[in-house]
C-alpha cells in the first residue's frame, strides 16, 4: 500500500473528512481492521487565509511546497492539498517534490464526466469561483462550468470564511445555499460541485433539487484508490 501525504489544516474541519474517508475506503477494500498508511501536515489556517486575502499566492505556494517536501521526506508517495482554494498552488508543490500531486479538480471533474453531465454549477470561495484556471481545469473533463451571480458568490464566500471554517453550521445558511443551488439548476446545471471542502459539512443532496458533488470525499476516494494501486 502506498503512503498518502495530506497537506491539511485548510481548514482542519474538512481535513477530518479526508482522514475518515480514506481509511473507510481502505478498510472496505481490504477488510478486517485495515487502515491507510497516511501522513498529515496541518498548517495554521489563519496564516494562509491572510496571505490569500493579501493576494500573496507566491508565498502560499512556498509554504505549501515546504509542507509537501516535509511529507515526502517522511515517506509520502503521493500528495493532496486538502482544499479547493489552495489547489491553486498545486503546480508549485509538484515542482518542489518528486511524487504525484493529485489535483482536487481532476477528482471532481472525473466524477461529473462519469455521470454524463454537460453543464455543472460550482460553489466555493470567491477565489475558486472566480479563478479561470480552476474552472478551465474542470472544463477539460468535457462539461460547461457555471457559477452564481455576484451577490450570491459573496454570500457563499462569506458563509465559508465567517462560519464553516470555524465549525459553525447554521440552518439559515443551509437554506440560503439551497436557494443558490436551485437558481443554478434553473440556469441549466445538472449538478453542482461543492468546490470548497467545508461546504459538504453544511449541505447535502437531501437539501437540494439537483445532485451535489462533495469535493473532499471524491478527492479522498481518489487518494485511497491510488494508495491501493488502482
Short mmCIF file of N, CA, C and O in Angstrom, two decimals, residues 53 123-126 129-130 148-164 170-181 183 199 202-203:
data_model
loop_
_atom_site.label_atom_id
_atom_site.label_comp_id
_atom_site.label_asym_id
_atom_site.label_seq_id
_atom_site.Cartn_x
_atom_site.Cartn_y
_atom_site.Cartn_z
N UNK A 53 -5.95 36.58 1.10
CA UNK A 53 -6.65 37.85 1.04
C UNK A 53 -5.71 38.98 0.63
O UNK A 53 -6.15 39.98 0.03
N UNK A 123 -19.85 25.91 -6.59
CA UNK A 123 -19.86 26.74 -5.38
C UNK A 123 -18.48 26.63 -4.73
O UNK A 123 -17.86 25.57 -4.76
N UNK A 124 -18.04 27.69 -4.10
CA UNK A 124 -16.76 27.67 -3.41
C UNK A 124 -16.45 29.03 -2.87
O UNK A 124 -17.31 29.92 -2.80
N UNK A 125 -15.21 29.23 -2.49
CA UNK A 125 -14.79 30.56 -2.09
C UNK A 125 -14.80 31.47 -3.32
O UNK A 125 -14.82 31.00 -4.46
N UNK A 126 -14.77 32.76 -3.09
CA UNK A 126 -14.69 33.68 -4.21
C UNK A 126 -13.45 33.40 -5.05
O UNK A 126 -13.48 33.48 -6.28
N UNK A 129 -14.43 30.32 -7.27
CA UNK A 129 -15.48 30.58 -8.26
C UNK A 129 -15.02 31.56 -9.33
O UNK A 129 -15.48 31.50 -10.48
N UNK A 130 -14.12 32.47 -8.98
CA UNK A 130 -13.70 33.49 -9.93
C UNK A 130 -12.33 33.22 -10.55
O UNK A 130 -11.83 34.03 -11.33
N UNK A 148 -22.66 31.13 -9.55
CA UNK A 148 -23.75 32.04 -9.20
C UNK A 148 -23.44 33.48 -9.60
O UNK A 148 -22.30 33.84 -9.91
N UNK A 149 -24.49 34.32 -9.55
CA UNK A 149 -24.31 35.75 -9.77
C UNK A 149 -23.46 36.34 -8.64
O UNK A 149 -23.28 35.73 -7.59
N UNK A 150 -22.97 37.55 -8.87
CA UNK A 150 -22.00 38.17 -7.95
C UNK A 150 -22.51 38.22 -6.51
O UNK A 150 -21.80 37.86 -5.57
N UNK A 151 -23.76 38.66 -6.31
CA UNK A 151 -24.28 38.79 -4.94
C UNK A 151 -24.32 37.43 -4.25
O UNK A 151 -23.99 37.32 -3.07
N UNK A 152 -24.68 36.40 -5.00
CA UNK A 152 -24.73 35.06 -4.42
C UNK A 152 -23.31 34.53 -4.15
O UNK A 152 -23.10 33.83 -3.16
N UNK A 153 -22.39 34.86 -5.02
CA UNK A 153 -21.00 34.45 -4.78
C UNK A 153 -20.47 35.05 -3.48
O UNK A 153 -19.78 34.38 -2.71
N UNK A 154 -20.82 36.29 -3.24
CA UNK A 154 -20.39 36.93 -2.00
C UNK A 154 -21.00 36.24 -0.78
O UNK A 154 -20.34 36.06 0.24
N UNK A 155 -22.27 35.85 -0.88
CA UNK A 155 -22.93 35.14 0.22
C UNK A 155 -22.24 33.80 0.49
O UNK A 155 -21.93 33.47 1.64
N UNK A 156 -22.00 33.04 -0.58
CA UNK A 156 -21.36 31.74 -0.43
C UNK A 156 -19.98 31.90 0.20
O UNK A 156 -19.62 31.15 1.12
N UNK A 157 -19.22 32.87 -0.27
CA UNK A 157 -17.88 33.12 0.24
C UNK A 157 -17.91 33.52 1.72
O UNK A 157 -17.14 33.00 2.53
N UNK A 158 -18.82 34.41 2.07
CA UNK A 158 -18.90 34.90 3.45
C UNK A 158 -19.22 33.76 4.41
O UNK A 158 -18.61 33.65 5.48
N UNK A 159 -20.16 32.91 4.05
CA UNK A 159 -20.54 31.79 4.93
C UNK A 159 -19.35 30.87 5.16
O UNK A 159 -19.12 30.39 6.28
N UNK A 160 -18.57 30.62 4.12
CA UNK A 160 -17.40 29.74 4.27
C UNK A 160 -16.43 30.30 5.30
O UNK A 160 -16.03 29.60 6.25
N UNK A 161 -16.05 31.58 5.14
CA UNK A 161 -15.00 32.13 5.99
C UNK A 161 -15.49 32.61 7.36
O UNK A 161 -14.74 32.55 8.34
N UNK A 162 -16.75 33.03 7.43
CA UNK A 162 -17.25 33.52 8.72
C UNK A 162 -17.87 32.42 9.56
O UNK A 162 -18.02 32.59 10.78
N UNK A 163 -18.24 31.30 8.93
CA UNK A 163 -18.95 30.26 9.66
C UNK A 163 -18.29 28.88 9.53
O UNK A 163 -17.86 28.30 10.53
N UNK A 164 -18.21 28.36 8.31
CA UNK A 164 -17.85 26.96 8.14
C UNK A 164 -16.45 26.62 8.61
O UNK A 164 -16.25 25.58 9.25
N UNK A 170 -25.11 26.78 10.36
CA UNK A 170 -26.36 27.47 10.64
C UNK A 170 -27.46 27.03 9.66
O UNK A 170 -27.24 27.03 8.44
N UNK A 171 -28.65 26.68 10.17
CA UNK A 171 -29.76 26.31 9.29
C UNK A 171 -30.09 27.40 8.27
O UNK A 171 -30.43 27.09 7.12
N UNK A 172 -29.97 28.65 8.67
CA UNK A 172 -30.28 29.74 7.73
C UNK A 172 -29.31 29.74 6.55
O UNK A 172 -29.71 30.02 5.41
N UNK A 173 -28.06 29.41 6.80
CA UNK A 173 -27.08 29.35 5.72
C UNK A 173 -27.32 28.14 4.83
O UNK A 173 -27.14 28.20 3.61
N UNK A 174 -27.77 27.04 5.43
CA UNK A 174 -28.11 25.85 4.63
C UNK A 174 -29.24 26.19 3.66
O UNK A 174 -29.20 25.83 2.48
N UNK A 175 -30.24 26.90 4.16
CA UNK A 175 -31.37 27.29 3.30
C UNK A 175 -30.91 28.24 2.20
O UNK A 175 -31.34 28.13 1.05
N UNK A 176 -30.02 29.17 2.54
CA UNK A 176 -29.52 30.12 1.54
C UNK A 176 -28.74 29.39 0.46
O UNK A 176 -28.88 29.69 -0.74
N UNK A 177 -27.92 28.43 0.84
CA UNK A 177 -27.16 27.66 -0.14
C UNK A 177 -28.11 26.86 -1.03
O UNK A 177 -27.87 26.74 -2.24
N UNK A 178 -29.15 26.29 -0.45
CA UNK A 178 -30.11 25.52 -1.24
C UNK A 178 -30.77 26.40 -2.29
O UNK A 178 -31.03 25.96 -3.42
N UNK A 179 -31.03 27.64 -1.94
CA UNK A 179 -31.62 28.58 -2.91
C UNK A 179 -30.64 28.89 -4.03
O UNK A 179 -31.04 28.99 -5.20
N UNK A 180 -29.37 29.03 -3.70
CA UNK A 180 -28.35 29.27 -4.73
C UNK A 180 -28.28 28.08 -5.68
O UNK A 180 -28.22 28.24 -6.91
N UNK A 181 -28.31 26.87 -5.13
CA UNK A 181 -28.29 25.67 -5.96
C UNK A 181 -29.51 25.63 -6.88
O UNK A 181 -29.41 25.29 -8.06
N UNK A 183 -31.16 28.10 -8.11
CA UNK A 183 -31.00 29.06 -9.20
C UNK A 183 -30.01 28.55 -10.24
O UNK A 183 -30.18 28.80 -11.45
N UNK A 199 -18.04 23.00 2.54
CA UNK A 199 -19.46 23.12 2.22
C UNK A 199 -20.20 21.83 2.49
O UNK A 199 -21.36 21.83 2.91
N UNK A 202 -22.13 21.34 5.55
CA UNK A 202 -23.36 22.11 5.73
C UNK A 202 -24.53 21.55 4.94
O UNK A 202 -25.66 21.51 5.45
N UNK A 203 -24.29 21.11 3.71
CA UNK A 203 -25.39 20.81 2.80
C UNK A 203 -25.12 19.50 2.07
O UNK A 203 -23.97 19.14 1.82
#
